[in-house]
Tab-separated table of C-alpha atoms in Angstrom:
chain	number	residue	atom	x	y	z
H	1188	UNK	CA	76.075	160.457	-3.445
H	1189	UNK	CA	78.614	160.993	-6.147
H	1190	UNK	CA	78.733	159.189	-9.427
H	1191	UNK	CA	81.998	157.544	-8.412
H	1192	UNK	CA	80.453	156.004	-5.286
H	1193	UNK	CA	77.438	154.806	-7.242
H	1194	UNK	CA	79.705	153.126	-9.776
H	1195	UNK	CA	81.731	151.549	-6.969
H	1196	UNK	CA	78.566	150.100	-5.433
H	1197	UNK	CA	77.409	148.773	-8.788
H	1198	UNK	CA	80.828	147.216	-9.330
H	1199	UNK	CA	80.680	145.536	-5.913
H	1200	UNK	CA	77.186	144.210	-6.652
H	1201	UNK	CA	78.329	142.876	-10.017
H	1202	UNK	CA	81.416	141.240	-8.518
H	1203	UNK	CA	79.305	139.645	-5.763
H	1204	UNK	CA	76.871	138.293	-8.326
H	1205	UNK	CA	79.686	136.916	-10.494
H	1206	UNK	CA	81.311	135.287	-7.458
H	1207	UNK	CA	77.990	133.600	-6.599
H	1208	UNK	CA	77.607	132.282	-10.142
H	1209	UNK	CA	81.183	130.999	-10.072
H	1210	UNK	CA	80.572	129.151	-6.788
H	1211	UNK	CA	77.441	127.521	-8.205
H	1212	UNK	CA	79.349	126.401	-11.292
H	1213	UNK	CA	82.100	124.924	-9.147
H	1214	UNK	CA	79.528	122.996	-7.103
H	1215	UNK	CA	77.735	121.688	-10.202
H	1216	UNK	CA	80.974	120.641	-11.890
H	1217	UNK	CA	82.159	118.984	-8.678
H	1218	UNK	CA	78.919	117.006	-8.409
H	1219	UNK	CA	79.131	115.993	-12.080
H	1220	UNK	CA	82.723	114.844	-11.602
H	1221	UNK	CA	81.707	112.725	-8.591
H	1222	UNK	CA	78.837	111.215	-10.591
H	1223	UNK	CA	81.179	110.398	-13.475
H	1224	UNK	CA	83.692	108.845	-11.068
H	1225	UNK	CA	80.935	106.735	-9.513
H	1226	UNK	CA	79.850	105.493	-12.962
H	1227	UNK	CA	83.461	104.685	-13.847
H	1228	UNK	CA	83.835	102.724	-10.608
H	1229	UNK	CA	80.589	100.794	-11.217
H	1230	UNK	CA	81.673	100.061	-14.786
H	1231	UNK	CA	85.014	98.692	-13.548
H	1232	UNK	CA	83.271	96.503	-10.972
H	1233	UNK	CA	80.765	95.265	-13.569
H	1234	UNK	CA	83.591	94.454	-15.977
H	1235	UNK	CA	85.112	92.202	-13.305
H	1236	UNK	CA	81.834	90.482	-12.413
H	1237	UNK	CA	80.583	90.137	-15.993
H	1238	UNK	CA	83.891	89.389	-17.733
H	1239	UNK	CA	82.658	86.096	-19.265
H	1240	UNK	CA	79.552	87.725	-20.764
H	1241	UNK	CA	81.616	90.655	-22.022
H	1242	UNK	CA	84.193	88.324	-23.577
H	1243	UNK	CA	81.455	86.216	-25.246
H	1244	UNK	CA	79.688	89.287	-26.618
H	1245	UNK	CA	76.534	88.598	-24.593
H	1246	UNK	CA	77.017	91.862	-22.686
H	1247	UNK	CA	78.198	95.250	-23.917
H	1248	UNK	CA	78.700	98.466	-21.967
H	1249	UNK	CA	78.975	102.086	-22.978
H	1250	UNK	CA	79.585	104.969	-20.570
H	1251	UNK	CA	79.025	108.656	-21.133
H	1252	UNK	CA	79.503	111.462	-18.643
H	1253	UNK	CA	76.139	110.979	-16.914
H	1254	UNK	CA	75.065	107.392	-17.617
H	1255	UNK	CA	76.224	103.834	-18.171
H	1256	UNK	CA	74.347	101.602	-20.603
H	1257	UNK	CA	74.531	97.825	-20.252
H	1258	UNK	CA	73.180	95.852	-23.209
H	1259	UNK	CA	72.408	92.195	-22.520
H	1260	UNK	CA	71.697	89.844	-25.410
H	1261	UNK	CA	68.526	87.768	-25.351
H	1262	UNK	CA	70.500	84.491	-25.448
H	1263	UNK	CA	72.026	85.192	-22.014
H	1264	UNK	CA	68.749	85.972	-20.244
H	1265	UNK	CA	65.953	84.219	-22.148
H	1266	UNK	CA	65.264	81.338	-24.471
H	1267	UNK	CA	63.930	82.468	-27.852
H	1268	UNK	CA	60.373	83.767	-27.487
H	1269	UNK	CA	60.299	83.074	-23.728
H	1270	UNK	CA	59.243	85.426	-20.956
H	1271	UNK	CA	61.002	83.357	-18.279
H	1272	UNK	CA	64.562	84.128	-17.274
H	1273	UNK	CA	67.191	81.424	-17.669
H	1274	UNK	CA	68.977	80.326	-14.467
H	1275	UNK	CA	72.293	81.716	-15.775
H	1276	UNK	CA	70.568	84.992	-16.585
H	1277	UNK	CA	69.146	85.202	-13.076
H	1278	UNK	CA	72.661	84.684	-11.707
H	1279	UNK	CA	74.059	87.516	-13.824
H	1280	UNK	CA	71.257	89.880	-12.805
H	1281	UNK	CA	71.715	89.036	-9.114
H	1282	UNK	CA	75.415	89.864	-9.379
H	1283	UNK	CA	74.507	93.171	-10.992
H	1284	UNK	CA	71.875	93.850	-8.330
H	1285	UNK	CA	74.473	93.494	-5.569
H	1286	UNK	CA	76.609	96.167	-7.247
H	1287	UNK	CA	73.627	98.434	-7.906
H	1288	UNK	CA	72.621	98.240	-4.263
H	1289	UNK	CA	75.929	99.708	-3.096
H	1290	UNK	CA	75.911	102.497	-5.701
H	1291	UNK	CA	73.554	105.443	-5.691
H	1292	UNK	CA	71.784	106.187	-8.953
H	1293	UNK	CA	69.296	108.882	-9.862
H	1294	UNK	CA	67.395	106.256	-11.807
H	1295	UNK	CA	67.780	102.852	-13.408
H	1296	UNK	CA	65.999	102.406	-16.723
H	1297	UNK	CA	65.387	98.850	-17.873
H	1298	UNK	CA	64.169	98.531	-21.458
H	1299	UNK	CA	63.034	95.443	-23.323
H	1300	UNK	CA	63.577	95.231	-27.082
H	1301	UNK	CA	62.552	92.733	-29.755
H	1302	UNK	CA	63.272	92.091	-33.411
H	1303	UNK	CA	60.841	93.075	-36.161
H	1304	UNK	CA	58.122	90.693	-37.205
H	1305	UNK	CA	58.615	89.408	-40.741
H	1306	UNK	CA	56.156	90.206	-43.511
H	1307	UNK	CA	54.808	86.645	-43.324
H	1308	UNK	CA	53.817	87.068	-39.651
H	1309	UNK	CA	50.261	88.028	-38.828
H	1310	UNK	CA	49.224	91.551	-37.796
H	1311	UNK	CA	49.195	90.600	-34.107
H	1312	UNK	CA	52.963	89.908	-34.082
H	1313	UNK	CA	53.787	93.545	-33.392
H	1314	UNK	CA	51.706	93.542	-30.214
H	1315	UNK	CA	53.025	90.145	-29.160
H	1316	UNK	CA	56.611	91.404	-29.476
H	1317	UNK	CA	55.708	94.564	-27.595
H	1318	UNK	CA	54.205	92.493	-24.757
H	1319	UNK	CA	57.229	90.189	-24.777
H	1320	UNK	CA	59.629	93.127	-24.432
H	1321	UNK	CA	57.546	94.497	-21.547
H	1322	UNK	CA	57.504	91.139	-19.745
H	1323	UNK	CA	61.247	90.718	-20.171
H	1324	UNK	CA	62.015	94.186	-18.794
H	1325	UNK	CA	59.659	93.520	-15.876
H	1326	UNK	CA	61.291	90.151	-15.104
H	1327	UNK	CA	64.726	91.792	-15.209
H	1328	UNK	CA	63.664	94.474	-12.724
H	1329	UNK	CA	62.059	91.871	-10.470
H	1330	UNK	CA	65.390	90.065	-10.091
H	1331	UNK	CA	67.398	93.278	-9.659
H	1332	UNK	CA	64.983	94.524	-6.977
H	1333	UNK	CA	65.172	91.178	-5.213
H	1334	UNK	CA	68.625	92.119	-3.986
H	1335	UNK	CA	67.439	95.235	-2.210
H	1336	UNK	CA	68.031	97.864	-4.890
H	1337	UNK	CA	65.859	100.918	-4.208
H	1338	UNK	CA	62.697	100.179	-6.155
H	1339	UNK	CA	61.807	103.856	-6.561
H	1340	UNK	CA	64.798	104.376	-8.847
H	1341	UNK	CA	63.566	101.867	-11.488
H	1342	UNK	CA	61.780	102.813	-14.669
H	1343	UNK	CA	60.531	99.982	-16.890
H	1344	UNK	CA	60.348	100.670	-20.616
H	1345	UNK	CA	59.386	98.411	-23.507
H	1346	UNK	CA	59.861	99.134	-27.165
H	1347	UNK	CA	59.105	95.957	-29.045
H	1348	UNK	CA	60.739	96.369	-32.437
H	1349	UNK	CA	60.708	100.180	-32.738
H	1350	UNK	CA	64.323	100.811	-31.636
H	1351	UNK	CA	66.501	98.407	-33.605
H	1352	UNK	CA	70.286	98.627	-33.354
H	1353	UNK	CA	70.845	96.407	-36.404
H	1354	UNK	CA	69.034	95.386	-39.565
H	1355	UNK	CA	66.172	92.944	-39.144
H	1356	UNK	CA	66.946	91.542	-42.616
H	1357	UNK	CA	69.542	89.079	-41.259
H	1358	UNK	CA	69.457	86.601	-38.387
H	1359	UNK	CA	72.549	88.186	-36.811
H	1360	UNK	CA	70.837	91.601	-36.916
H	1361	UNK	CA	67.655	90.223	-35.385
H	1362	UNK	CA	69.716	88.610	-32.604
H	1363	UNK	CA	71.268	91.984	-31.771
H	1364	UNK	CA	67.830	93.609	-31.657
H	1365	UNK	CA	66.520	91.066	-29.118
H	1366	UNK	CA	67.994	92.541	-25.959
H	1367	UNK	CA	67.499	94.130	-22.566
H	1368	UNK	CA	69.166	97.482	-21.927
H	1369	UNK	CA	69.896	98.744	-18.439
H	1370	UNK	CA	70.758	102.435	-18.222
H	1371	UNK	CA	72.236	103.700	-14.956
H	1372	UNK	CA	71.828	107.457	-14.577
H	1373	UNK	CA	74.116	109.087	-12.060
H	1374	UNK	CA	72.535	111.516	-9.654
H	1375	UNK	CA	73.876	114.868	-8.586
């Protein structure tokens, strides 16, 4: 075999390999675009259903390419220090559950958060807040699953006071830190 033919074969092999890589990239980008479109659609539907909570500042949403985060203030879902959902909070979560059921997500992370115990609180306050954040995330998932959302896609997380989004030095900061976050991860 001549050197020219060997180079031609190597060129064909290289071109075939590059074409395969290009096809894979096109498929991955296409799947990512569909996932982003699905998140955008869910966000639009949630904005319609949750417009009062969004307008009041009880609910905030932030979307990135692969996930949508919904932050729900404590005052909408729970009374201060309570593990039991308020009736209005249950209604909001049921509305969300209906939308989640029709969408397909890789996973749904539900995280409970609390404010930081003050210096005057006893040493057990940290663990009490941690348990409270766990119970609140669990109660939230219980209601969302009640509407038939695939239970295998849920992950419950609890952080207590270790992931603040505002200063715990002011009451308004502590109110922001007492929250439930729901993160919808789009699947490919």
